[in-house]
Amino acid sequence: MATSLHAHVVEHLGSRIVSGQVPRGSILLAADLEQRLQVSRSVIREAIRVLAQCGLVTSTKRVGIRVMGAESWNPYDDHVIRWRLASDQKGTQLRSLTELRISVEPMAAELAAEVAPETMRKELMMISAQMSHYGRQGDLRRFLELDIRFHALVLAASGNEMFANLSTPIGAILRGRTELGLMPERPHEEALLWHQSVADAISNSDSASARKNMESIMRRTHNEICSLWEGQPRLFVDPAKDTK
């Protein structure tokens, strides 16, 4: 029950901060939250700890819990990604993650063709075949889980641990596109073939082909959804400055 209450408070506060219903600079008091949400102080404390890890709030002695602006949020946190996708920042979030994927995943595929262990090469071949099977059947739920695993495995097979740790935000964007109804009823045949070609190229140590086919996947993804962020402002974050 405590865990359920904690998750409820995190969702309640986090979604409202990201949507702007609780504006940046607001000061929240634990006692007020405890009374308003009808939960214990320990539940509030744990929820605030999670939100602080997301960069949404910071606690200050004798002041309270300060709500932070978007430049302080952790853009790779799956909570933040999900809340942004559910808000009017959907287009901005889709753009940021799509541009990240275009930049990273072709390079990851190229590296995977050069250095991936044989076990990962075989698993990519198996997953791509399953994606084709379930995609042509129109089983989007199963296809989604396979698609998430495929892209996570390519990142991991690059041998670059920083690429591998992008699997969480990339998985979040793939789930988000499906939940928001931004995926076709059946995956395009061309996209299925490109996934198979990426797996084949990695299996055959063909780095140029692996990169080319992954770039094709990424560019198609970009072209399918880029209208959603047309005219959306960009967020310029200077990491050298203290945003707190």
mmCIF file of C-alpha atoms in Angstrom, residues 12-184:
data_model
loop_
_atom_site.group_PDB
_atom_site.id
_atom_site.type_symbol
_atom_site.label_atom_id
_atom_site.label_comp_id
_atom_site.label_asym_id
_atom_site.label_seq_id
_atom_site.Cartn_x
_atom_site.Cartn_y
_atom_site.Cartn_z
ATOM 1 C CA HIS A 12 0.222 13.414 -9.210
ATOM 2 C CA LEU A 13 2.949 15.954 -8.556
ATOM 3 C CA GLY A 14 5.270 15.085 -11.425
ATOM 4 C CA SER A 15 2.628 15.295 -14.137
ATOM 5 C CA ARG A 16 1.376 18.620 -12.807
ATOM 6 C CA ILE A 17 4.838 20.136 -12.619
ATOM 7 C CA VAL A 18 5.730 19.054 -16.150
ATOM 8 C CA SER A 19 2.401 20.261 -17.555
ATOM 9 C CA GLY A 20 2.839 23.647 -15.864
ATOM 10 C CA GLN A 21 -0.161 23.279 -13.559
ATOM 11 C CA VAL A 22 2.360 23.739 -10.747
ATOM 12 C CA PRO A 23 4.578 26.489 -12.184
ATOM 13 C CA ARG A 24 8.330 26.796 -11.817
ATOM 14 C CA GLY A 25 9.388 28.693 -8.730
ATOM 15 C CA SER A 26 6.427 27.473 -6.698
ATOM 16 C CA ILE A 27 7.181 26.541 -3.101
ATOM 17 C CA LEU A 28 5.538 23.375 -1.814
ATOM 18 C CA LEU A 29 5.396 22.486 1.867
ATOM 19 C CA ALA A 30 5.513 18.864 2.971
ATOM 20 C CA ALA A 31 2.862 19.475 5.646
ATOM 21 C CA ASP A 32 0.470 20.961 3.083
ATOM 22 C CA LEU A 33 1.031 18.077 0.669
ATOM 23 C CA GLU A 34 0.520 15.572 3.468
ATOM 24 C CA GLN A 35 -2.838 17.113 4.327
ATOM 25 C CA ARG A 36 -4.034 17.729 0.765
ATOM 26 C CA LEU A 37 -3.106 14.283 -0.551
ATOM 27 C CA GLN A 38 -4.037 12.448 2.648
ATOM 28 C CA VAL A 39 -0.794 10.499 2.910
ATOM 29 C CA SER A 40 1.919 10.161 5.541
ATOM 30 C CA ARG A 41 5.003 12.339 5.782
ATOM 31 C CA SER A 42 7.192 9.360 4.847
ATOM 32 C CA VAL A 43 5.252 8.906 1.585
ATOM 33 C CA ILE A 44 5.680 12.603 0.774
ATOM 34 C CA ARG A 45 9.381 12.426 1.615
ATOM 35 C CA GLU A 46 9.969 9.435 -0.680
ATOM 36 C CA ALA A 47 7.959 10.999 -3.519
ATOM 37 C CA ILE A 48 9.947 14.237 -3.248
ATOM 38 C CA ARG A 49 13.172 12.232 -3.340
ATOM 39 C CA VAL A 50 12.115 10.681 -6.679
ATOM 40 C CA LEU A 51 11.039 14.047 -8.103
ATOM 41 C CA ALA A 52 14.361 15.567 -7.011
ATOM 42 C CA GLN A 53 16.213 12.814 -8.889
ATOM 43 C CA CYS A 54 14.156 13.784 -11.950
ATOM 44 C CA GLY A 55 15.294 17.389 -11.446
ATOM 45 C CA LEU A 56 11.726 18.631 -10.964
ATOM 46 C CA VAL A 57 12.160 19.909 -7.412
ATOM 47 C CA THR A 58 14.810 20.798 -4.893
ATOM 48 C CA SER A 59 14.405 20.965 -1.122
ATOM 49 C CA THR A 60 15.741 23.885 0.882
ATOM 50 C CA LYS A 61 15.830 24.035 4.657
ATOM 51 C CA ARG A 62 13.473 26.607 6.188
ATOM 52 C CA VAL A 63 12.073 27.362 2.734
ATOM 53 C CA GLY A 64 10.365 24.246 1.397
ATOM 54 C CA ILE A 65 10.269 22.318 -1.835
ATOM 55 C CA ARG A 66 11.009 24.524 -4.824
ATOM 56 C CA VAL A 67 9.647 23.591 -8.259
ATOM 57 C CA MET A 68 12.351 23.771 -10.933
ATOM 58 C CA GLY A 69 12.125 24.854 -14.565
ATOM 59 C CA ALA A 70 12.509 22.548 -17.560
ATOM 60 C CA GLU A 71 16.210 23.372 -17.946
ATOM 61 C CA SER A 72 16.828 21.542 -14.645
ATOM 62 C CA TRP A 73 14.877 18.382 -15.472
ATOM 63 C CA ASN A 74 16.687 15.139 -16.274
ATOM 64 C CA PRO A 75 15.801 14.718 -19.968
ATOM 65 C CA TYR A 76 16.767 11.031 -19.912
ATOM 66 C CA ASP A 77 14.492 10.067 -17.017
ATOM 67 C CA ASP A 78 11.626 7.849 -18.134
ATOM 68 C CA HIS A 79 9.196 9.623 -15.763
ATOM 69 C CA VAL A 80 10.014 12.999 -17.308
ATOM 70 C CA ILE A 81 9.733 11.628 -20.844
ATOM 71 C CA ARG A 82 6.350 10.057 -20.148
ATOM 72 C CA TRP A 83 4.967 13.178 -18.474
ATOM 73 C CA ARG A 84 6.191 15.408 -21.294
ATOM 74 C CA LEU A 85 4.610 13.123 -23.891
ATOM 75 C CA ALA A 86 1.295 13.409 -22.032
ATOM 76 C CA SER A 87 1.484 17.216 -21.914
ATOM 77 C CA ASP A 88 1.450 20.030 -24.458
ATOM 78 C CA GLN A 89 5.222 19.478 -24.718
ATOM 79 C CA LYS A 90 4.611 16.261 -26.663
ATOM 80 C CA GLY A 91 6.038 17.632 -29.908
ATOM 81 C CA THR A 92 9.146 19.045 -28.246
ATOM 82 C CA GLN A 93 9.825 15.737 -26.497
ATOM 83 C CA LEU A 94 9.333 13.731 -29.674
ATOM 84 C CA ARG A 95 11.717 16.031 -31.541
ATOM 85 C CA SER A 96 14.460 15.802 -28.919
ATOM 86 C CA LEU A 97 14.416 12.018 -28.734
ATOM 87 C CA THR A 98 14.040 11.539 -32.481
ATOM 88 C CA GLU A 99 17.049 13.778 -33.125
ATOM 89 C CA LEU A 100 18.990 11.838 -30.482
ATOM 90 C CA ARG A 101 18.134 8.561 -32.195
ATOM 91 C CA ILE A 102 19.138 9.858 -35.642
ATOM 92 C CA SER A 103 22.490 10.931 -34.214
ATOM 93 C CA VAL A 104 23.317 7.823 -32.184
ATOM 94 C CA GLU A 105 21.646 4.702 -33.544
ATOM 95 C CA PRO A 106 23.307 4.589 -37.000
ATOM 96 C CA MET A 107 26.716 4.873 -35.320
ATOM 97 C CA ALA A 108 25.727 2.167 -32.831
ATOM 98 C CA ALA A 109 24.721 -0.140 -35.684
ATOM 99 C CA GLU A 110 28.026 0.495 -37.449
ATOM 100 C CA LEU A 111 30.002 -0.321 -34.315
ATOM 101 C CA ALA A 112 27.865 -3.386 -33.614
ATOM 102 C CA ALA A 113 28.778 -4.786 -37.037
ATOM 103 C CA GLU A 114 32.437 -4.406 -36.105
ATOM 104 C CA VAL A 115 32.534 -5.560 -32.476
ATOM 105 C CA ALA A 116 29.304 -7.303 -31.390
ATOM 106 C CA PRO A 117 29.671 -10.700 -29.700
ATOM 107 C CA GLU A 118 28.262 -13.613 -31.651
ATOM 108 C CA THR A 119 25.455 -14.131 -29.114
ATOM 109 C CA MET A 120 24.166 -10.592 -29.718
ATOM 110 C CA ARG A 121 24.388 -10.988 -33.495
ATOM 111 C CA LYS A 122 22.302 -14.172 -33.309
ATOM 112 C CA GLU A 123 19.734 -12.565 -31.024
ATOM 113 C CA LEU A 124 19.332 -9.608 -33.387
ATOM 114 C CA MET A 125 18.661 -12.007 -36.252
ATOM 115 C CA MET A 126 16.054 -13.854 -34.194
ATOM 116 C CA ILE A 127 14.352 -10.641 -33.022
ATOM 117 C CA SER A 128 14.209 -9.146 -36.510
ATOM 118 C CA ALA A 129 12.528 -12.319 -37.790
ATOM 119 C CA GLN A 130 9.994 -12.195 -34.959
ATOM 120 C CA MET A 131 9.349 -8.498 -35.659
ATOM 121 C CA SER A 132 8.521 -9.336 -39.268
ATOM 122 C CA HIS A 133 6.182 -12.129 -38.162
ATOM 123 C CA TYR A 134 4.236 -10.167 -35.536
ATOM 124 C CA GLY A 135 4.343 -6.936 -37.539
ATOM 125 C CA ARG A 136 2.677 -8.574 -40.546
ATOM 126 C CA GLN A 137 0.097 -10.107 -38.224
ATOM 127 C CA GLY A 138 -0.719 -6.667 -36.836
ATOM 128 C CA ASP A 139 0.139 -7.664 -33.251
ATOM 129 C CA LEU A 140 1.364 -4.210 -32.214
ATOM 130 C CA ARG A 141 1.775 -5.072 -28.534
ATOM 131 C CA ARG A 142 4.203 -7.902 -29.233
ATOM 132 C CA PHE A 143 5.852 -5.955 -32.062
ATOM 133 C CA LEU A 144 6.468 -3.005 -29.735
ATOM 134 C CA GLU A 145 8.272 -5.104 -27.130
ATOM 135 C CA LEU A 146 10.421 -6.704 -29.830
ATOM 136 C CA ASP A 147 11.167 -3.307 -31.387
ATOM 137 C CA ILE A 148 12.278 -1.938 -28.009
ATOM 138 C CA ARG A 149 14.511 -4.966 -27.456
ATOM 139 C CA PHE A 150 15.947 -4.721 -30.987
ATOM 140 C CA HIS A 151 17.045 -1.112 -30.630
ATOM 141 C CA ALA A 152 18.306 -1.634 -27.074
ATOM 142 C CA LEU A 153 20.359 -4.600 -28.261
ATOM 143 C CA VAL A 154 21.906 -2.642 -31.144
ATOM 144 C CA LEU A 155 22.961 0.035 -28.651
ATOM 145 C CA ALA A 156 24.403 -2.594 -26.311
ATOM 146 C CA ALA A 157 26.119 -4.466 -29.161
ATOM 147 C CA SER A 158 28.071 -1.308 -30.033
ATOM 148 C CA GLY A 159 30.301 -1.974 -27.038
ATOM 149 C CA ASN A 160 29.793 1.643 -25.970
ATOM 150 C CA GLU A 161 28.346 1.753 -22.457
ATOM 151 C CA MET A 162 27.056 5.307 -22.920
ATOM 152 C CA PHE A 163 25.099 4.245 -26.005
ATOM 153 C CA ALA A 164 23.779 1.210 -24.108
ATOM 154 C CA ASN A 165 22.398 3.422 -21.352
ATOM 155 C CA LEU A 166 20.221 5.276 -23.855
ATOM 156 C CA SER A 167 17.962 2.230 -24.083
ATOM 157 C CA THR A 168 15.602 3.569 -21.388
ATOM 158 C CA PRO A 169 14.728 6.896 -23.070
ATOM 159 C CA ILE A 170 14.568 5.259 -26.485
ATOM 160 C CA GLY A 171 12.255 2.564 -25.105
ATOM 161 C CA ALA A 172 10.126 5.318 -23.563
ATOM 162 C CA ILE A 173 9.744 7.111 -26.892
ATOM 163 C CA LEU A 174 8.806 3.898 -28.700
ATOM 164 C CA ARG A 175 6.144 3.150 -26.085
ATOM 165 C CA GLY A 176 4.980 6.749 -26.173
ATOM 166 C CA ARG A 177 4.480 6.728 -29.956
ATOM 167 C CA THR A 178 2.348 3.601 -29.660
ATOM 168 C CA GLU A 179 0.295 4.864 -26.709
ATOM 169 C CA LEU A 180 -0.307 8.190 -28.474
ATOM 170 C CA GLY A 181 -1.534 6.433 -31.601
ATOM 171 C CA LEU A 182 1.410 7.636 -33.683
ATOM 172 C CA MET A 183 2.216 4.230 -35.126
ATOM 173 C CA PRO A 184 0.521 2.680 -38.187
#
